[in-house]
Amino acid sequence: SSELTQDPRVSVALGQTVRITCQGDSLRKYYVSWYQQKPGQAPKLVMYGKNFRPSGIPDRFSGSRSGSTASLTITGAQGEDEADYYCHSRDITATYRVFGGGTKLTVL
Amino acid sequence: QVQLQESGPGLVNPSGTLSLICDVSGDSINSDYYWTWVRQPPGKGLEWIGEMSHGGSPTYNPSLKSRLSISVDESKNQFSLNLSSVTAGDTAVYYCARAGFNSYGMDVWGQGTSVTVSS
C-alpha cells in the first residue's frame, strides 16, 4: 500500500477548476512533486518544491500544501489536461521515496 | 538538451537477473543529480525503485532492496539497474530519470523500456 494517498478518479468540466490531492504524514515535513502521465507516454514533471513549475508547464497548474495534504490545482482545465497524475515525496523516515497511487483526471 | 535512454533485454527468465542501462547525453553523470529508476507494471501506477548520485550511496525501495543494485559508470556516462531473482511481478515498463538535489523533481525521463518476466 502507498504511504501517499490519492483519490483514484476525479472529473472536471472543461474550463473549470479542479484540485487533485495527496495525503501522507511525510508531507508535513517534505515537499511533493507532481507528475502528469498520458497513455503510452513517460511521466512529465508539472510541479515541484514549494510551488515551482518547470519550463513549458502552463501557469494554470499550481501547487499548495496544508498539513499532511498537498494539492495540485488546475485553474481552467483544458482537454489536454486529461491524464493520470501522481504525487511523489519521501517516506516519513526519509530513507526512501514513494509515489501516490495516482489520480485519473477526466475533463468533461 | 539532456536525454536519457534505457536499454536492456525485453524478456527475462523467472529467477534470472534483470539488467538495464540508462545512457545519459547532454549532461554529465557527475552532475549534482539523483539518477533514478522508476517502474510501472501493466495497468498500474508508478513505483519508485531507487536512486544514486555521483559520489553517494544508492538508496533503494525497501521492498526491492534485497534484490536490487544501482550503480553509476562515469567512464560511460551511464547508470544501471540490476534486479535479481525476478518473478512475473517484476514485469513492467522501466524508466530512468534525473532528479535535482535542490527542490527535488524528476525533470528528465527516458522513454521507458518494457520488460517481461516469462519463460
PDB file of C-alpha atoms in Angstrom:
ATOM      1  CA  SER A   1       0.000   0.000   0.000  1.00  0.00           C
ATOM      2  CA  SER A   2       1.176   3.519  -0.794  1.00  0.00           C
ATOM      3  CA  GLU A   3       2.149   5.898   2.002  1.00  0.00           C
ATOM      4  CA  LEU A   4       0.757   8.707  -0.119  1.00  0.00           C
ATOM      5  CA  THR A   5      -2.994   8.554  -0.734  1.00  0.00           C
ATOM      6  CA  GLN A   6      -4.716   9.958  -3.795  1.00  0.00           C
ATOM      7  CA  ASP A   7      -8.314   9.794  -4.978  1.00  0.00           C
ATOM      8  CA  PRO A   8      -8.374   7.257  -7.826  1.00  0.00           C
ATOM      9  CA  ARG A   9     -10.642   9.302 -10.083  1.00  0.00           C
ATOM     10  CA  VAL A  10     -11.521  12.961 -10.387  1.00  0.00           C
ATOM     11  CA  SER A  11     -13.534  14.728 -13.059  1.00  0.00           C
ATOM     12  CA  VAL A  12     -13.861  18.375 -14.026  1.00  0.00           C
ATOM     13  CA  ALA A  13     -15.906  20.290 -16.558  1.00  0.00           C
ATOM     14  CA  LEU A  14     -13.967  21.961 -19.318  1.00  0.00           C
ATOM     15  CA  GLY A  15     -12.738  25.374 -18.174  1.00  0.00           C
ATOM     16  CA  GLN A  16     -13.469  24.756 -14.518  1.00  0.00           C
ATOM     17  CA  THR A  17     -11.058  24.409 -11.607  1.00  0.00           C
ATOM     18  CA  VAL A  18     -10.042  21.069 -10.159  1.00  0.00           C
ATOM     19  CA  ARG A  19      -7.916  20.133  -7.175  1.00  0.00           C
ATOM     20  CA  ILE A  20      -6.056  16.831  -7.013  1.00  0.00           C
ATOM     21  CA  THR A  21      -4.960  15.923  -3.512  1.00  0.00           C
ATOM     22  CA  CYS A  22      -2.228  13.785  -1.990  1.00  0.00           C
ATOM     23  CA  GLN A  23      -2.267  12.874   1.673  1.00  0.00           C
ATOM     24  CA  GLY A  24       0.544  11.479   3.801  1.00  0.00           C
ATOM     25  CA  ASP A  25       2.247  12.114   7.117  1.00  0.00           C
ATOM     26  CA  SER A  26       5.589  12.749   5.408  1.00  0.00           C
ATOM     27  CA  LEU A  27       4.085  15.757   3.645  1.00  0.00           C
ATOM     28  CA  ARG A  28       4.107  17.686   6.915  1.00  0.00           C
ATOM     29  CA  LYS A  29       7.870  17.786   6.510  1.00  0.00           C
ATOM     30  CA  TYR A  30       8.704  17.197   2.849  1.00  0.00           C
ATOM     31  CA  TYR A  31       7.575  18.815  -0.365  1.00  0.00           C
ATOM     32  CA  VAL A  32       5.827  16.834  -3.035  1.00  0.00           C
ATOM     33  CA  SER A  33       6.446  16.728  -6.757  1.00  0.00           C
ATOM     34  CA  TRP A  34       3.634  16.102  -9.224  1.00  0.00           C
ATOM     35  CA  TYR A  35       3.749  14.156 -12.493  1.00  0.00           C
ATOM     36  CA  GLN A  36       1.337  14.025 -15.397  1.00  0.00           C
ATOM     37  CA  GLN A  37       1.206  10.841 -17.452  1.00  0.00           C
ATOM     38  CA  LYS A  38      -0.753  10.345 -20.646  1.00  0.00           C
ATOM     39  CA  PRO A  39      -1.335   6.893 -22.179  1.00  0.00           C
ATOM     40  CA  GLY A  40       1.775   5.396 -23.707  1.00  0.00           C
ATOM     41  CA  GLN A  41       3.996   8.244 -22.537  1.00  0.00           C
ATOM     42  CA  ALA A  42       6.596   8.718 -19.849  1.00  0.00           C
ATOM     43  CA  PRO A  43       5.557  10.808 -16.856  1.00  0.00           C
ATOM     44  CA  LYS A  44       6.140  14.558 -17.044  1.00  0.00           C
ATOM     45  CA  LEU A  45       7.046  16.786 -14.096  1.00  0.00           C
ATOM     46  CA  VAL A  46       4.425  19.527 -13.668  1.00  0.00           C
ATOM     47  CA  MET A  47       5.093  20.896 -10.155  1.00  0.00           C
ATOM     48  CA  TYR A  48       7.867  20.550  -7.585  1.00  0.00           C
ATOM     49  CA  GLY A  49       9.281  22.085  -4.458  1.00  0.00           C
ATOM     50  CA  LYS A  50       7.350  24.825  -2.698  1.00  0.00           C
ATOM     51  CA  ASN A  51       5.417  25.789  -5.832  1.00  0.00           C
ATOM     52  CA  PHE A  52       7.698  25.585  -8.870  1.00  0.00           C
ATOM     53  CA  ARG A  53       6.620  24.864 -12.413  1.00  0.00           C
ATOM     54  CA  PRO A  54       9.149  23.503 -14.921  1.00  0.00           C
ATOM     55  CA  SER A  55       9.623  25.489 -18.082  1.00  0.00           C
ATOM     56  CA  GLY A  56       6.797  24.867 -20.525  1.00  0.00           C
ATOM     57  CA  ILE A  57       4.150  23.934 -17.947  1.00  0.00           C
ATOM     58  CA  PRO A  58       1.137  26.279 -18.223  1.00  0.00           C
ATOM     59  CA  ASP A  59       0.511  28.624 -15.315  1.00  0.00           C
ATOM     60  CA  ARG A  60      -2.959  27.137 -14.846  1.00  0.00           C
ATOM     61  CA  PHE A  61      -1.105  24.472 -12.835  1.00  0.00           C
ATOM     62  CA  SER A  62      -0.300  25.384  -9.230  1.00  0.00           C
ATOM     63  CA  GLY A  63       0.618  23.581  -6.058  1.00  0.00           C
ATOM     64  CA  SER A  64      -0.014  24.021  -2.358  1.00  0.00           C
ATOM     65  CA  ARG A  65       0.344  22.218   0.931  1.00  0.00           C
ATOM     66  CA  SER A  66      -1.621  22.274   4.168  1.00  0.00           C
ATOM     67  CA  GLY A  67      -0.648  19.973   6.989  1.00  0.00           C
ATOM     68  CA  SER A  68      -0.386  16.433   5.670  1.00  0.00           C
ATOM     69  CA  THR A  69      -2.151  17.212   2.391  1.00  0.00           C
ATOM     70  CA  ALA A  70      -0.592  18.512  -0.813  1.00  0.00           C
ATOM     71  CA  SER A  71      -2.718  19.706  -3.698  1.00  0.00           C
ATOM     72  CA  LEU A  72      -2.273  20.210  -7.405  1.00  0.00           C
ATOM     73  CA  THR A  73      -4.773  22.735  -8.725  1.00  0.00           C
ATOM     74  CA  ILE A  74      -5.634  23.227 -12.381  1.00  0.00           C
ATOM     75  CA  THR A  75      -7.433  26.533 -12.910  1.00  0.00           C
ATOM     76  CA  GLY A  76      -9.401  26.420 -16.143  1.00  0.00           C
ATOM     77  CA  ALA A  77      -8.864  22.776 -17.048  1.00  0.00           C
ATOM     78  CA  GLN A  78      -8.306  22.014 -20.734  1.00  0.00           C
ATOM     79  CA  GLY A  79      -8.921  18.854 -22.680  1.00  0.00           C
ATOM     80  CA  GLU A  80      -5.199  18.188 -22.911  1.00  0.00           C
ATOM     81  CA  ASP A  81      -5.041  18.037 -19.116  1.00  0.00           C
ATOM     82  CA  GLU A  82      -6.888  14.725 -19.117  1.00  0.00           C
ATOM     83  CA  ALA A  83      -4.284  12.301 -17.779  1.00  0.00           C
ATOM     84  CA  ASP A  84      -3.108  10.361 -14.751  1.00  0.00           C
ATOM     85  CA  TYR A  85      -1.481  12.471 -12.046  1.00  0.00           C
ATOM     86  CA  TYR A  86       0.956  11.125  -9.455  1.00  0.00           C
ATOM     87  CA  CYS A  87       2.350  12.760  -6.349  1.00  0.00           C
ATOM     88  CA  HIS A  88       5.828  11.802  -5.132  1.00  0.00           C
ATOM     89  CA  SER A  89       7.748  12.521  -1.970  1.00  0.00           C
ATOM     90  CA  ARG A  90       9.857  10.998   0.754  1.00  0.00           C
ATOM     91  CA  ASP A  91       8.523   8.478   3.212  1.00  0.00           C
ATOM     92  CA  ILE A  92       8.128   9.584   6.810  1.00  0.00           C
ATOM     93  CA  THR A  93      11.529   8.167   7.783  1.00  0.00           C
ATOM     94  CA  ALA A  94      13.176   9.968   4.851  1.00  0.00           C
ATOM     95  CA  THR A  95      15.009   6.799   3.872  1.00  0.00           C
ATOM     96  CA  TYR A  96      13.300   6.301   0.542  1.00  0.00           C
ATOM     97  CA  ARG A  97      10.755   7.863  -1.799  1.00  0.00           C
ATOM     98  CA  VAL A  98       7.223   6.903  -2.705  1.00  0.00           C
ATOM     99  CA  PHE A  99       4.564   7.669  -5.278  1.00  0.00           C
ATOM    100  CA  GLY A 100       0.911   8.105  -4.568  1.00  0.00           C
ATOM    101  CA  GLY A 101      -1.425   5.628  -6.195  1.00  0.00           C
ATOM    102  CA  GLY A 102      -2.343   8.107  -8.906  1.00  0.00           C
ATOM    103  CA  THR A 103      -5.453  10.077  -9.859  1.00  0.00           C
ATOM    104  CA  LYS A 104      -7.125   9.681 -13.226  1.00  0.00           C
ATOM    105  CA  LEU A 105      -8.413  13.091 -14.271  1.00  0.00           C
ATOM    106  CA  THR A 106     -11.303  13.229 -16.723  1.00  0.00           C
ATOM    107  CA  VAL A 107     -12.156  16.528 -18.405  1.00  0.00           C
ATOM    108  CA  LEU A 108     -15.832  16.553 -19.317  1.00  0.00           C
TER     109      LEU A 108
ATOM    110  CA  GLN B   1      19.269  19.117 -24.297  1.00  0.00           C
ATOM    111  CA  VAL B   2      19.531  16.356 -21.723  1.00  0.00           C
ATOM    112  CA  GLN B   3      18.305  12.972 -22.854  1.00  0.00           C
ATOM    113  CA  LEU B   4      18.065   9.619 -21.121  1.00  0.00           C
ATOM    114  CA  GLN B   5      17.756   6.311 -22.957  1.00  0.00           C
ATOM    115  CA  GLU B   6      17.071   2.939 -21.366  1.00  0.00           C
ATOM    116  CA  SER B   7      18.360  -0.267 -22.898  1.00  0.00           C
ATOM    117  CA  GLY B   8      18.264  -3.930 -21.995  1.00  0.00           C
ATOM    118  CA  PRO B   9      16.550  -7.231 -22.742  1.00  0.00           C
ATOM    119  CA  GLY B  10      12.795  -7.140 -23.139  1.00  0.00           C
ATOM    120  CA  LEU B  11      12.391 -10.692 -21.840  1.00  0.00           C
ATOM    121  CA  VAL B  12      13.921 -12.177 -18.697  1.00  0.00           C
ATOM    122  CA  ASN B  13      13.528 -15.703 -17.358  1.00  0.00           C
ATOM    123  CA  PRO B  14      11.938 -16.193 -13.957  1.00  0.00           C
ATOM    124  CA  SER B  15      14.576 -16.386 -11.206  1.00  0.00           C
ATOM    125  CA  GLY B  16      17.036 -14.618 -13.502  1.00  0.00           C
ATOM    126  CA  THR B  17      18.507 -11.121 -13.252  1.00  0.00           C
ATOM    127  CA  LEU B  18      17.023  -8.077 -14.933  1.00  0.00           C
ATOM    128  CA  SER B  19      19.772  -5.719 -16.095  1.00  0.00           C
ATOM    129  CA  LEU B  20      19.107  -2.300 -17.581  1.00  0.00           C
ATOM    130  CA  ILE B  21      21.310   0.606 -18.579  1.00  0.00           C
ATOM    131  CA  CYS B  22      20.407   4.274 -18.850  1.00  0.00           C
ATOM    132  CA  ASP B  23      22.579   6.289 -21.206  1.00  0.00           C
ATOM    133  CA  VAL B  24      22.857   9.976 -20.307  1.00  0.00           C
ATOM    134  CA  SER B  25      23.503  12.528 -23.038  1.00  0.00           C
ATOM    135  CA  GLY B  26      23.691  16.300 -22.781  1.00  0.00           C
ATOM    136  CA  ASP B  27      24.763  16.222 -19.129  1.00  0.00           C
ATOM    137  CA  SER B  28      27.479  14.630 -17.024  1.00  0.00           C
ATOM    138  CA  ILE B  29      26.663  11.741 -14.750  1.00  0.00           C
ATOM    139  CA  ASN B  30      28.941  13.567 -12.295  1.00  0.00           C
ATOM    140  CA  SER B  31      26.497  16.483 -12.049  1.00  0.00           C
ATOM    141  CA  ASP B  32      24.571  17.050  -8.825  1.00  0.00           C
ATOM    142  CA  TYR B  33      21.506  14.978  -9.586  1.00  0.00           C
ATOM    143  CA  TYR B  34      19.821  11.859  -8.325  1.00  0.00           C
ATOM    144  CA  TRP B  35      19.895   9.274 -11.103  1.00  0.00           C
ATOM    145  CA  THR B  36      16.701   7.346 -10.598  1.00  0.00           C
ATOM    146  CA  TRP B  37      14.818   4.228 -11.688  1.00  0.00           C
ATOM    147  CA  VAL B  38      11.020   4.020 -11.698  1.00  0.00           C
ATOM    148  CA  ARG B  39       8.802   1.213 -12.954  1.00  0.00           C
ATOM    149  CA  GLN B  40       5.164   0.775 -13.896  1.00  0.00           C
ATOM    150  CA  PRO B  41       3.502  -2.658 -14.075  1.00  0.00           C
ATOM    151  CA  PRO B  42       0.909  -3.029 -16.826  1.00  0.00           C
ATOM    152  CA  GLY B  43      -2.219  -1.048 -15.996  1.00  0.00           C
ATOM    153  CA  LYS B  44      -0.864   0.050 -12.623  1.00  0.00           C
ATOM    154  CA  GLY B  45       0.752   3.077 -11.025  1.00  0.00           C
ATOM    155  CA  LEU B  46       4.320   4.257 -10.748  1.00  0.00           C
ATOM    156  CA  GLU B  47       6.743   2.633  -8.328  1.00  0.00           C
ATOM    157  CA  TRP B  48       9.993   4.303  -7.242  1.00  0.00           C
ATOM    158  CA  ILE B  49      12.787   1.725  -7.434  1.00  0.00           C
ATOM    159  CA  GLY B  50      15.838   3.611  -6.246  1.00  0.00           C
ATOM    160  CA  GLU B  51      18.409   6.312  -6.934  1.00  0.00           C
ATOM    161  CA  MET B  52      22.072   7.089  -6.849  1.00  0.00           C
ATOM    162  CA  SER B  53      24.085  10.277  -7.073  1.00  0.00           C
ATOM    163  CA  HIS B  54      27.696  10.756  -8.066  1.00  0.00           C
ATOM    164  CA  GLY B  55      29.884  10.040  -5.094  1.00  0.00           C
ATOM    165  CA  GLY B  56      26.950   8.974  -2.962  1.00  0.00           C
ATOM    166  CA  SER B  57      25.481   5.706  -1.779  1.00  0.00           C
ATOM    167  CA  PRO B  58      22.441   4.278  -3.530  1.00  0.00           C
ATOM    168  CA  THR B  59      19.016   4.446  -1.913  1.00  0.00           C
ATOM    169  CA  TYR B  60      16.581   1.636  -2.583  1.00  0.00           C
ATOM    170  CA  ASN B  61      12.904   0.872  -2.240  1.00  0.00           C
ATOM    171  CA  PRO B  62      12.763  -1.348   0.866  1.00  0.00           C
ATOM    172  CA  SER B  63      10.501  -3.824  -0.911  1.00  0.00           C
ATOM    173  CA  LEU B  64      13.215  -4.448  -3.539  1.00  0.00           C
ATOM    174  CA  LYS B  65      16.383  -3.769  -1.560  1.00  0.00           C
ATOM    175  CA  SER B  66      17.445  -7.391  -1.056  1.00  0.00           C
ATOM    176  CA  ARG B  67      17.423  -7.990  -4.838  1.00  0.00           C
ATOM    177  CA  LEU B  68      18.480  -4.610  -6.155  1.00  0.00           C
ATOM    178  CA  SER B  69      21.674  -2.890  -7.190  1.00  0.00           C
ATOM    179  CA  ILE B  70      22.036   0.539  -8.808  1.00  0.00           C
ATOM    180  CA  SER B  71      25.395   1.844  -9.931  1.00  0.00           C
ATOM    181  CA  VAL B  72      26.946   4.674 -11.913  1.00  0.00           C
ATOM    182  CA  ASP B  73      29.593   4.258 -14.619  1.00  0.00           C
ATOM    183  CA  GLU B  74      31.369   7.585 -15.006  1.00  0.00           C
ATOM    184  CA  SER B  75      33.502   6.419 -17.917  1.00  0.00           C
ATOM    185  CA  LYS B  76      30.437   5.633 -19.996  1.00  0.00           C
ATOM    186  CA  ASN B  77      28.201   8.408 -18.603  1.00  0.00           C
ATOM    187  CA  GLN B  78      25.500   5.916 -17.736  1.00  0.00           C
ATOM    188  CA  PHE B  79      23.856   4.290 -14.756  1.00  0.00           C
ATOM    189  CA  SER B  80      22.462   0.822 -14.384  1.00  0.00           C
ATOM    190  CA  LEU B  81      19.927  -1.311 -12.573  1.00  0.00           C
ATOM    191  CA  ASN B  82      20.290  -4.963 -11.652  1.00  0.00           C
ATOM    192  CA  LEU B  83      17.333  -6.791 -10.117  1.00  0.00           C
ATOM    193  CA  SER B  84      17.888 -10.431  -9.211  1.00  0.00           C
ATOM    194  CA  SER B  85      15.545 -13.372  -8.622  1.00  0.00           C
ATOM    195  CA  VAL B  86      12.845 -11.833 -10.776  1.00  0.00           C
ATOM    196  CA  THR B  87       9.282 -13.069 -10.919  1.00  0.00           C
ATOM    197  CA  ALA B  88       6.267 -12.214 -13.049  1.00  0.00           C
ATOM    198  CA  GLY B  89       5.573  -9.442 -10.557  1.00  0.00           C
ATOM    199  CA  ASP B  90       8.636  -7.591 -11.887  1.00  0.00           C
ATOM    200  CA  THR B  91       7.084  -7.313 -15.344  1.00  0.00           C
ATOM    201  CA  ALA B  92       6.787  -3.592 -16.023  1.00  0.00           C
ATOM    202  CA  VAL B  93       7.869  -0.616 -18.060  1.00  0.00           C
ATOM    203  CA  TYR B  94      11.112   0.601 -16.514  1.00  0.00           C
ATOM    204  CA  TYR B  95      12.006   4.293 -16.686  1.00  0.00           C
ATOM    205  CA  CYS B  96      15.205   6.086 -15.824  1.00  0.00           C
ATOM    206  CA  ALA B  97      15.008   9.705 -14.714  1.00  0.00           C
ATOM    207  CA  ARG B  98      17.061  12.617 -13.396  1.00  0.00           C
ATOM    208  CA  ALA B  99      16.081  14.492 -10.234  1.00  0.00           C
ATOM    209  CA  GLY B 100      17.577  17.686  -8.874  1.00  0.00           C
ATOM    210  CA  PHE B 101      19.268  17.887  -5.475  1.00  0.00           C
ATOM    211  CA  ASN B 102      17.543  21.109  -4.559  1.00  0.00           C
ATOM    212  CA  SER B 103      13.789  21.465  -4.980  1.00  0.00           C
ATOM    213  CA  TYR B 104      13.591  17.808  -5.886  1.00  0.00           C
ATOM    214  CA  GLY B 105      11.715  16.813  -9.014  1.00  0.00           C
ATOM    215  CA  MET B 106      12.334  14.286 -11.785  1.00  0.00           C
ATOM    216  CA  ASP B 107      12.587  16.698 -14.689  1.00  0.00           C
ATOM    217  CA  VAL B 108      14.069  14.460 -17.375  1.00  0.00           C
ATOM    218  CA  TRP B 109      12.801  10.958 -18.160  1.00  0.00           C
ATOM    219  CA  GLY B 110      13.738   8.232 -20.573  1.00  0.00           C
ATOM    220  CA  GLN B 111      11.070   6.894 -22.890  1.00  0.00           C
ATOM    221  CA  GLY B 112      10.830   3.681 -20.877  1.00  0.00           C
ATOM    222  CA  THR B 113      11.612   0.099 -21.757  1.00  0.00           C
ATOM    223  CA  SER B 114       9.200  -2.790 -21.378  1.00  0.00           C
ATOM    224  CA  VAL B 115      10.487  -5.850 -19.549  1.00  0.00           C
ATOM    225  CA  THR B 116       8.547  -9.098 -19.350  1.00  0.00           C
ATOM    226  CA  VAL B 117       9.489 -11.865 -16.939  1.00  0.00           C
ATOM    227  CA  SER B 118       8.453 -15.154 -18.503  1.00  0.00           C
ATOM    228  CA  SER B 119       9.875 -18.482 -19.584  1.00  0.00           C
TER     229      SER B 119
END
